[in-house]
Short mmCIF file of C-alpha atoms and ligand atoms in Angstrom, two decimals:
data_model
loop_
_atom_site.label_atom_id
_atom_site.label_comp_id
_atom_site.label_asym_id
_atom_site.label_seq_id
_atom_site.Cartn_x
_atom_site.Cartn_y
_atom_site.Cartn_z
CA MET A 1 -1.75 2.82 23.47
CA LEU A 2 -3.84 1.79 20.48
CA ALA A 3 -7.39 2.98 20.16
CA THR A 4 -10.18 0.56 19.32
CA ALA A 5 -11.20 0.19 15.69
CA VAL A 6 -14.02 2.43 14.58
CA PRO A 7 -16.50 0.64 12.33
CA PRO A 8 -17.22 2.36 9.03
CA THR A 9 -20.02 4.87 9.47
CA ASN A 10 -21.38 7.62 7.28
CA ASP A 11 -22.50 11.03 8.36
CA ARG A 12 -25.91 9.63 9.27
CA GLY A 13 -24.37 7.08 11.60
CA SER A 14 -25.19 4.05 9.43
CA ASP A 15 -22.75 1.15 9.35
CA PHE A 16 -22.55 1.47 5.60
CA PRO A 17 -21.78 4.28 3.23
CA GLN A 18 -24.76 5.91 1.67
CA LEU A 19 -25.53 3.82 -1.40
CA ASN A 20 -27.06 5.44 -4.41
CA ASN A 21 -26.79 5.08 -8.15
CA ARG A 22 -23.16 6.16 -7.98
CA SER A 23 -22.19 3.65 -5.35
CA THR A 24 -19.75 1.82 -7.62
CA LEU A 25 -16.03 2.24 -7.08
CA ALA A 26 -13.21 1.69 -9.55
CA LEU A 27 -10.30 -0.22 -8.06
CA THR A 28 -6.89 -0.91 -9.57
CA GLY A 29 -4.41 -3.36 -8.08
CA ALA A 30 -7.15 -5.61 -6.68
CA THR A 31 -5.13 -8.74 -7.44
CA GLY A 32 -2.23 -7.60 -5.27
CA PHE A 33 -1.51 -7.83 -1.56
CA VAL A 34 -3.06 -4.52 -0.49
CA GLY A 35 -5.73 -4.44 -3.21
CA ALA A 36 -7.13 -7.87 -2.35
CA THR A 37 -7.73 -6.78 1.24
CA LEU A 38 -9.20 -3.52 0.02
CA LEU A 39 -11.64 -5.44 -2.13
CA THR A 40 -12.88 -7.42 0.85
CA HIS A 41 -13.30 -4.33 3.03
CA LEU A 42 -14.97 -2.23 0.34
CA THR A 43 -17.55 -4.87 -0.54
CA GLY A 44 -17.99 -5.62 3.17
CA ALA A 45 -18.88 -1.96 3.64
CA GLY A 46 -21.56 -2.20 0.96
CA TRP A 47 -19.78 -0.76 -2.06
CA ARG A 48 -19.99 -2.27 -5.50
CA VAL A 49 -16.53 -2.52 -6.98
CA ARG A 50 -15.37 -2.60 -10.59
CA ALA A 51 -11.89 -4.06 -10.37
CA LEU A 52 -9.18 -4.05 -13.03
CA TYR A 53 -7.16 -7.22 -13.54
CA ARG A 54 -4.47 -8.32 -15.92
CA PRO A 55 -5.40 -11.58 -17.62
CA ARG A 56 -2.72 -14.16 -17.00
CA LYS A 57 -2.48 -17.88 -17.66
CA GLY A 58 -3.78 -19.80 -14.69
CA ARG A 59 -5.09 -16.70 -12.91
CA VAL A 60 -8.22 -17.44 -10.90
CA LEU A 61 -10.15 -14.39 -9.76
CA PRO A 62 -12.13 -14.66 -6.54
CA THR A 63 -15.89 -14.51 -6.91
CA ILE A 64 -17.05 -11.86 -4.47
CA PRO A 65 -20.63 -10.55 -4.43
CA GLY A 66 -20.63 -6.93 -5.60
CA VAL A 67 -17.39 -7.26 -7.59
CA GLU A 68 -17.24 -6.88 -11.35
CA TRP A 69 -13.84 -7.84 -12.78
CA LEU A 70 -12.72 -5.89 -15.82
CA SER A 71 -9.80 -7.09 -17.90
CA GLY A 72 -7.05 -4.61 -18.82
CA ASP A 73 -3.95 -2.90 -17.58
CA LEU A 74 -2.67 0.57 -16.89
CA GLU A 75 -1.52 0.97 -20.48
CA ASP A 76 -4.99 0.32 -21.85
CA GLU A 77 -6.77 3.68 -21.96
CA ASP A 78 -10.08 2.20 -23.18
CA ALA A 79 -10.12 -0.26 -20.29
CA LEU A 80 -9.44 2.56 -17.83
CA VAL A 81 -12.28 4.66 -19.25
CA ALA A 82 -14.63 1.66 -18.94
CA LEU A 83 -13.34 0.97 -15.43
CA ILE A 84 -14.07 4.47 -14.21
CA ALA A 85 -17.27 5.30 -16.13
CA GLY A 86 -20.02 6.45 -13.76
CA THR A 87 -18.15 5.57 -10.57
CA HIS A 88 -18.36 7.42 -7.31
CA ALA A 89 -14.62 7.14 -6.61
CA VAL A 90 -11.43 5.72 -8.02
CA ILE A 91 -9.10 3.87 -5.68
CA HIS A 92 -5.82 3.67 -7.56
CA CYS A 93 -3.82 1.04 -5.75
CA ALA A 94 -1.97 -0.68 -8.61
CA GLY A 95 1.72 -0.07 -8.48
CA ALA A 96 5.12 -1.47 -9.29
CA VAL A 97 6.86 -2.30 -6.00
CA ARG A 98 9.70 -4.33 -7.54
CA GLY A 99 11.90 -3.46 -10.48
CA ALA A 100 15.46 -3.12 -11.69
CA SER A 101 15.35 0.15 -13.58
CA HIS A 102 13.91 3.62 -13.46
CA ASP A 103 11.64 2.63 -16.34
CA ASP A 104 10.22 -0.42 -14.54
CA PHE A 105 8.73 1.89 -11.90
CA ASP A 106 8.10 4.90 -14.11
CA GLN A 107 5.91 3.04 -16.61
CA VAL A 108 3.50 1.90 -13.89
CA ASN A 109 3.70 4.39 -11.02
CA VAL A 110 4.00 7.53 -13.14
CA GLU A 111 2.65 6.86 -16.63
CA GLY A 112 0.03 4.38 -15.39
CA THR A 113 -1.15 6.88 -12.80
CA ARG A 114 -1.27 9.57 -15.47
CA ARG A 115 -3.61 7.40 -17.58
CA VAL A 116 -5.89 6.54 -14.66
CA ALA A 117 -6.09 10.22 -13.70
CA SER A 118 -6.86 11.33 -17.23
CA ALA A 119 -9.59 8.67 -17.59
CA ALA A 120 -11.11 9.99 -14.36
CA ALA A 121 -10.86 13.60 -15.49
CA ARG A 122 -12.77 12.75 -18.69
CA GLU A 123 -15.88 11.89 -16.69
CA ALA A 124 -18.60 14.55 -16.86
CA ARG A 125 -18.77 14.39 -13.11
CA ALA A 126 -15.25 13.54 -11.98
CA PRO A 127 -15.18 10.81 -9.33
CA ARG A 128 -13.33 11.29 -6.06
CA PHE A 129 -9.79 10.03 -6.52
CA LEU A 130 -7.70 8.21 -3.95
CA LEU A 131 -4.09 7.42 -4.74
CA ILE A 132 -2.44 4.75 -2.66
CA SER A 133 1.04 6.19 -2.66
CA SER A 134 3.75 5.31 -0.15
CA LEU A 135 5.68 6.87 2.69
CA ALA A 136 8.67 6.30 0.39
CA ALA A 137 7.42 9.30 -1.64
CA ARG A 138 8.66 11.45 1.26
CA GLU A 139 12.27 10.63 0.24
CA PRO A 140 12.24 10.51 -3.57
CA GLN A 141 16.05 10.68 -3.77
CA LEU A 142 16.46 7.23 -2.22
CA SER A 143 15.26 4.89 -4.96
CA HIS A 144 13.57 4.62 -8.33
CA TYR A 145 10.51 3.33 -6.48
CA ALA A 146 10.38 6.31 -4.10
CA GLU A 147 10.88 8.78 -6.93
CA SER A 148 8.15 7.15 -9.03
CA LYS A 149 5.64 7.27 -6.16
CA TRP A 150 6.50 10.93 -5.57
CA ARG A 151 6.06 11.75 -9.24
CA GLY A 152 2.79 9.79 -9.33
CA GLU A 153 1.52 12.01 -6.53
CA GLY A 154 2.51 15.08 -8.53
CA ILE A 155 0.38 13.91 -11.43
CA ILE A 156 -2.72 13.53 -9.27
CA LYS A 157 -2.21 16.90 -7.64
CA THR A 158 -2.05 18.70 -10.97
CA ALA A 159 -4.39 16.43 -12.95
CA SER A 160 -7.53 18.46 -13.16
CA GLU A 161 -9.00 21.38 -11.29
CA ASN A 162 -12.33 19.67 -10.69
CA MET A 163 -10.86 16.40 -9.45
CA ARG A 164 -11.26 15.91 -5.71
CA TRP A 165 -8.13 13.93 -4.90
CA THR A 166 -6.58 12.53 -1.76
CA VAL A 167 -3.22 10.84 -1.41
CA LEU A 168 -2.56 8.19 1.23
CA ARG A 169 1.04 7.39 2.12
CA PRO A 170 1.02 4.11 4.04
CA SER A 171 4.14 3.14 5.96
CA ALA A 172 5.41 -0.44 5.44
CA VAL A 173 2.31 -2.64 5.17
CA PHE A 174 2.24 -6.16 6.58
CA GLY A 175 -0.35 -8.90 6.74
CA PRO A 176 -1.27 -12.19 5.08
CA GLY A 177 -0.08 -12.26 1.47
CA ASP A 178 2.66 -9.66 1.92
CA ARG A 179 5.91 -10.63 0.22
CA GLU A 180 8.21 -7.91 1.61
CA LEU A 181 8.10 -8.25 5.38
CA LEU A 182 6.87 -11.83 5.56
CA PRO A 183 10.32 -13.32 4.81
CA LEU A 184 11.71 -11.39 7.77
CA PHE A 185 8.89 -12.55 10.04
CA ARG A 186 9.60 -16.13 8.95
CA CYS A 187 13.25 -15.65 9.93
CA ILE A 188 12.17 -14.22 13.28
CA ALA A 189 9.95 -17.27 13.80
CA SER A 190 13.00 -19.46 13.21
CA GLY A 191 15.05 -17.50 15.76
CA PHE A 192 17.45 -15.63 13.45
CA ALA A 193 16.92 -12.21 11.92
CA PRO A 194 19.35 -11.05 9.23
CA LEU A 195 19.35 -7.24 9.32
CA PRO A 196 21.63 -4.49 8.02
CA ALA A 197 24.51 -4.03 10.47
CA GLY A 198 24.92 -0.75 12.32
CA THR A 199 21.54 0.70 11.43
CA ASN A 200 19.34 2.00 14.19
CA GLY A 201 16.62 3.77 12.25
CA ARG A 202 13.02 4.02 13.34
CA PHE A 203 10.05 3.20 11.17
CA SER A 204 6.30 2.98 11.25
CA LEU A 205 4.25 -0.02 10.19
CA ILE A 206 0.62 -0.61 9.33
CA TYR A 207 -1.42 -3.80 9.24
CA VAL A 208 -3.14 -4.31 5.88
CA ASP A 209 -6.67 -4.44 7.35
CA ASP A 210 -6.13 -1.08 9.02
CA LEU A 211 -5.08 0.44 5.71
CA ALA A 212 -8.22 -0.96 4.07
CA ALA A 213 -10.35 0.35 6.94
CA ALA A 214 -8.82 3.80 6.42
CA VAL A 215 -9.94 3.76 2.79
CA VAL A 216 -13.48 2.79 3.84
CA ARG A 217 -13.51 5.68 6.32
CA TRP A 218 -12.26 8.11 3.68
CA LEU A 219 -15.15 7.06 1.45
CA ALA A 220 -17.68 7.38 4.24
CA THR A 221 -16.63 10.83 5.39
CA ASP A 222 -16.16 12.69 2.11
CA ALA A 223 -13.22 14.59 3.59
CA GLY A 224 -9.54 15.14 2.94
CA HIS A 225 -9.75 16.61 -0.54
CA GLY A 226 -6.49 18.06 -1.83
CA GLN A 227 -4.58 16.55 1.08
CA THR A 228 -1.83 13.97 1.57
CA PHE A 229 -1.92 11.74 4.64
CA GLU A 230 0.59 9.38 6.17
CA LEU A 231 -0.77 6.24 7.79
CA HIS A 232 0.63 3.94 10.46
CA ASP A 233 -0.53 1.59 13.20
CA GLY A 234 -0.83 4.10 16.02
CA GLN A 235 2.60 3.42 17.53
CA ALA A 236 3.80 6.97 18.21
CA GLY A 237 7.50 7.26 17.37
CA GLY A 238 7.43 4.00 15.40
CA TYR A 239 9.62 0.95 16.02
CA ASP A 240 13.27 0.07 15.95
CA TRP A 241 14.54 -3.38 14.99
CA GLY A 242 15.16 -4.30 18.63
CA THR A 243 11.49 -3.77 19.43
CA VAL A 244 10.39 -5.70 16.33
CA LEU A 245 12.57 -8.66 17.32
CA GLU A 246 11.32 -8.53 20.89
CA ILE A 247 7.63 -8.46 19.86
CA GLY A 248 8.29 -11.01 17.10
CA GLY A 249 9.97 -13.37 19.56
CA ARG A 250 7.06 -13.05 21.92
CA VAL A 251 4.37 -13.68 19.30
CA LEU A 252 6.07 -15.96 16.79
CA ARG A 253 8.36 -17.93 19.12
CA GLY A 254 6.29 -18.06 22.28
CA GLY A 255 8.82 -15.82 24.03
CA GLY A 256 11.87 -17.61 22.65
CA PRO A 257 14.98 -15.58 21.78
CA VAL A 258 15.60 -14.08 18.37
CA ARG A 259 19.21 -13.51 17.42
CA ARG A 260 19.97 -10.51 15.24
CA VAL A 261 22.38 -11.49 12.46
CA PRO A 262 24.07 -8.28 11.31
CA ILE A 263 24.82 -8.20 7.60
CA PRO A 264 27.35 -5.51 6.64
CA VAL A 265 25.72 -2.90 4.44
CA SER A 266 28.60 -3.26 1.94
CA VAL A 267 27.69 -6.95 1.53
CA LEU A 268 24.02 -6.08 1.09
CA LYS A 269 24.93 -3.50 -1.55
CA LEU A 270 26.99 -6.05 -3.48
CA ALA A 271 24.16 -8.59 -3.27
CA ALA A 272 21.73 -5.92 -4.47
CA LEU A 273 23.93 -5.04 -7.45
CA ALA A 274 24.27 -8.71 -8.37
CA ASN A 275 20.55 -9.28 -7.99
CA SER A 276 19.71 -6.26 -10.18
CA ALA A 277 22.10 -7.45 -12.88
CA ALA A 278 20.64 -10.97 -12.75
CA ALA A 279 17.13 -9.53 -12.93
CA ARG A 280 17.97 -7.58 -16.08
CA LEU A 281 19.50 -10.68 -17.62
CA LEU A 282 16.75 -13.09 -16.65
CA GLY A 283 13.84 -10.66 -16.85
CA TYR A 284 12.40 -10.84 -13.34
CA ALA A 285 11.43 -7.94 -11.07
CA PRO A 286 13.91 -7.82 -8.18
CA MET A 287 13.10 -6.75 -4.62
CA LEU A 288 16.69 -6.45 -3.37
CA THR A 289 18.21 -3.51 -5.27
CA PRO A 290 20.63 -0.72 -4.31
CA GLY A 291 17.61 1.58 -3.92
CA LYS A 292 15.93 -0.88 -1.56
CA ILE A 293 19.10 -0.95 0.58
CA ARG A 294 19.04 2.86 0.77
CA GLU A 295 15.37 2.70 1.79
CA LEU A 296 16.14 0.00 4.39
CA THR A 297 18.98 1.95 5.97
CA HIS A 298 17.22 5.32 5.94
CA PRO A 299 17.07 6.49 9.58
CA ASP A 300 13.57 7.93 9.72
CA TRP A 301 10.42 6.29 8.39
CA VAL A 302 8.26 7.39 11.29
CA CYS A 303 4.97 9.01 10.42
CA ASP A 304 1.98 10.68 11.96
CA ASN A 305 -1.68 9.66 11.69
CA SER A 306 -3.30 12.39 13.64
CA GLU A 307 -4.71 14.59 10.87
CA PHE A 308 -6.28 11.69 8.98
CA SER A 309 -7.80 10.31 12.19
CA ARG A 310 -9.10 13.73 13.14
CA ILE A 311 -10.97 14.33 9.90
CA THR A 312 -12.23 10.79 9.25
CA GLY A 313 -12.52 9.25 12.71
CA TRP A 314 -10.36 6.31 11.58
CA GLN A 315 -8.27 4.65 14.23
CA PRO A 316 -5.91 1.71 13.64
CA ALA A 317 -6.90 -1.46 15.47
CA PHE A 318 -3.76 -3.57 15.01
CA GLY A 319 -0.34 -2.86 16.45
CA LEU A 320 2.61 -5.06 15.51
CA GLU A 321 1.76 -7.54 18.24
CA GLN A 322 -1.87 -7.95 17.15
CA GLY A 323 -0.91 -8.04 13.47
CA LEU A 324 1.76 -10.68 14.01
CA THR A 325 -0.73 -12.74 15.99
CA CYS A 326 -3.02 -12.67 12.94
CA ILE A 327 -0.30 -13.78 10.54
CA SER A 328 1.32 -16.36 12.80
CA GLY A 329 0.73 -20.05 12.09
CA LYS A 330 -0.81 -20.88 8.72
CA ASN A 331 -0.24 -17.49 7.08
CA LEU A 332 3.44 -17.46 7.99
CA LYS A 333 4.06 -20.86 6.44
CA LYS A 334 2.54 -20.06 3.02
N1 NAP B 1 3.25 -3.36 0.45
C1 NAP B 1 3.66 -2.28 1.08
O1 NAP B 1 4.35 -2.36 2.11
C2 NAP B 1 3.24 -0.92 0.59
C3 NAP B 1 3.58 0.20 1.37
C4 NAP B 1 3.20 1.46 0.94
C5 NAP B 1 2.52 1.61 -0.26
N2 NAP B 1 2.24 0.51 -1.02
C6 NAP B 1 1.54 0.73 -2.29
O2 NAP B 1 0.39 -0.10 -2.31
C7 NAP B 1 0.11 -0.48 -3.65
C8 NAP B 1 -0.06 -1.99 -3.73
O3 NAP B 1 1.14 -2.60 -3.29
P1 NAP B 1 1.20 -4.17 -2.99
O4 NAP B 1 2.18 -4.35 -1.90
O5 NAP B 1 -0.17 -4.70 -2.86
O6 NAP B 1 1.89 -4.69 -4.35
P2 NAP B 1 1.56 -6.02 -5.18
O7 NAP B 1 1.14 -7.13 -4.29
O8 NAP B 1 2.75 -6.23 -6.06
O9 NAP B 1 0.29 -5.62 -6.06
C9 NAP B 1 0.44 -4.70 -7.13
C10 NAP B 1 -0.88 -4.64 -7.87
O10 NAP B 1 -0.74 -3.70 -8.94
C11 NAP B 1 -1.11 -4.38 -10.16
N3 NAP B 1 -0.32 -3.85 -11.28
C12 NAP B 1 1.01 -3.66 -11.37
N4 NAP B 1 1.32 -3.19 -12.58
C13 NAP B 1 0.17 -3.05 -13.27
C14 NAP B 1 -0.15 -2.63 -14.58
N5 NAP B 1 0.80 -2.22 -15.44
N6 NAP B 1 -1.45 -2.66 -14.96
C15 NAP B 1 -2.42 -3.06 -14.11
N7 NAP B 1 -2.17 -3.48 -12.85
C16 NAP B 1 -0.89 -3.48 -12.44
C17 NAP B 1 -0.75 -5.84 -9.92
O11 NAP B 1 -1.43 -6.67 -10.86
P3 NAP B 1 -0.93 -8.17 -11.15
O12 NAP B 1 -1.51 -9.00 -10.05
O13 NAP B 1 -1.49 -8.46 -12.48
O14 NAP B 1 0.56 -8.15 -11.13
C18 NAP B 1 -1.29 -5.99 -8.49
O15 NAP B 1 -2.67 -6.11 -8.50
C19 NAP B 1 1.25 0.04 -4.51
O16 NAP B 1 0.84 1.22 -5.16
C20 NAP B 1 2.36 0.33 -3.51
O17 NAP B 1 3.21 1.37 -3.95
C21 NAP B 1 2.58 -0.75 -0.63
#
């Protein structure tokens, strides 16, 4: 059973964090799926946010009261110093989630994290530091992505003695704007779900607004320093694909059937190899890679929220059913 969402409160019981002259946050990755939702929740909770963005032709940044956009990327040390100067906390959410090679992930998730951490450590009064890692970091041997997230965590943990860091490891995140799970939900809505054959693993999920709410709670409670937390939607024991298809059919097909289309893992591996080769040739960042197949077929991606909830009071508000209800319709068609 899911608990009701707890609104952000600070120690004095206010609905907003205590704002003072250090009430500005530095946020990386604000133009991405998770970061954009974070931005909305952080400003909604009363924080001012200085957000890093990479200038790109045609890019239109949302105008949000309380948000100051700063141009730069994770390779630009001056931009990172300017981003972090005088902030109360750094929320480092930028990350490479697609890539063909070790280097594609390493440059962003390891070296980029190293630069953000060192810019934070240069501050006379080091800001609190939150790394949005991934549950994948629990199994670094599976993929370049998983290894890079694990190594990124290592950098934060050894960055500086006076840095008060926390690592969050969200399970698979879904919600409007997600590009990883949304294709599967679209297939479910059409009545067919291509999935790896013969796999019966269990996994946790988290709705993107719940992840953002967890960050707001972390800020409000000033707890969890030096700790790593896994986050999921409150479904103890996680899901298997059968349950996902059953809930998906109920929400996205009005109770209509969803047929599982088993794809042999050998076929998926071949497709992943071909996709990786094409990506290297054509210069795009692939999602389907041999590492992604190993992640997909890993039997245990179940996690446990209890410690984070205990120390911050955060409780997830959206299970898969509620989350799918939110993304059904317009969001699913985009
Ligand atoms: N989605 C999930 O299921 C999930 C699960 C667990 C953990 N996470 C973690 O959550 C974080 C965000 O993931 P996401 O799903 O939101 O990915 P996303 O949509 O691809 O967003 C990635 C963000 O990082 C920025 N970024 C990437 N490389 C950068 C660089 N070199 N310099 C500056 N910014 C850079 C991107 O900027 P541009 O817009 O300019 O590309 C974008 O804002 C990642 O750290 C990921 O590991 C995600």
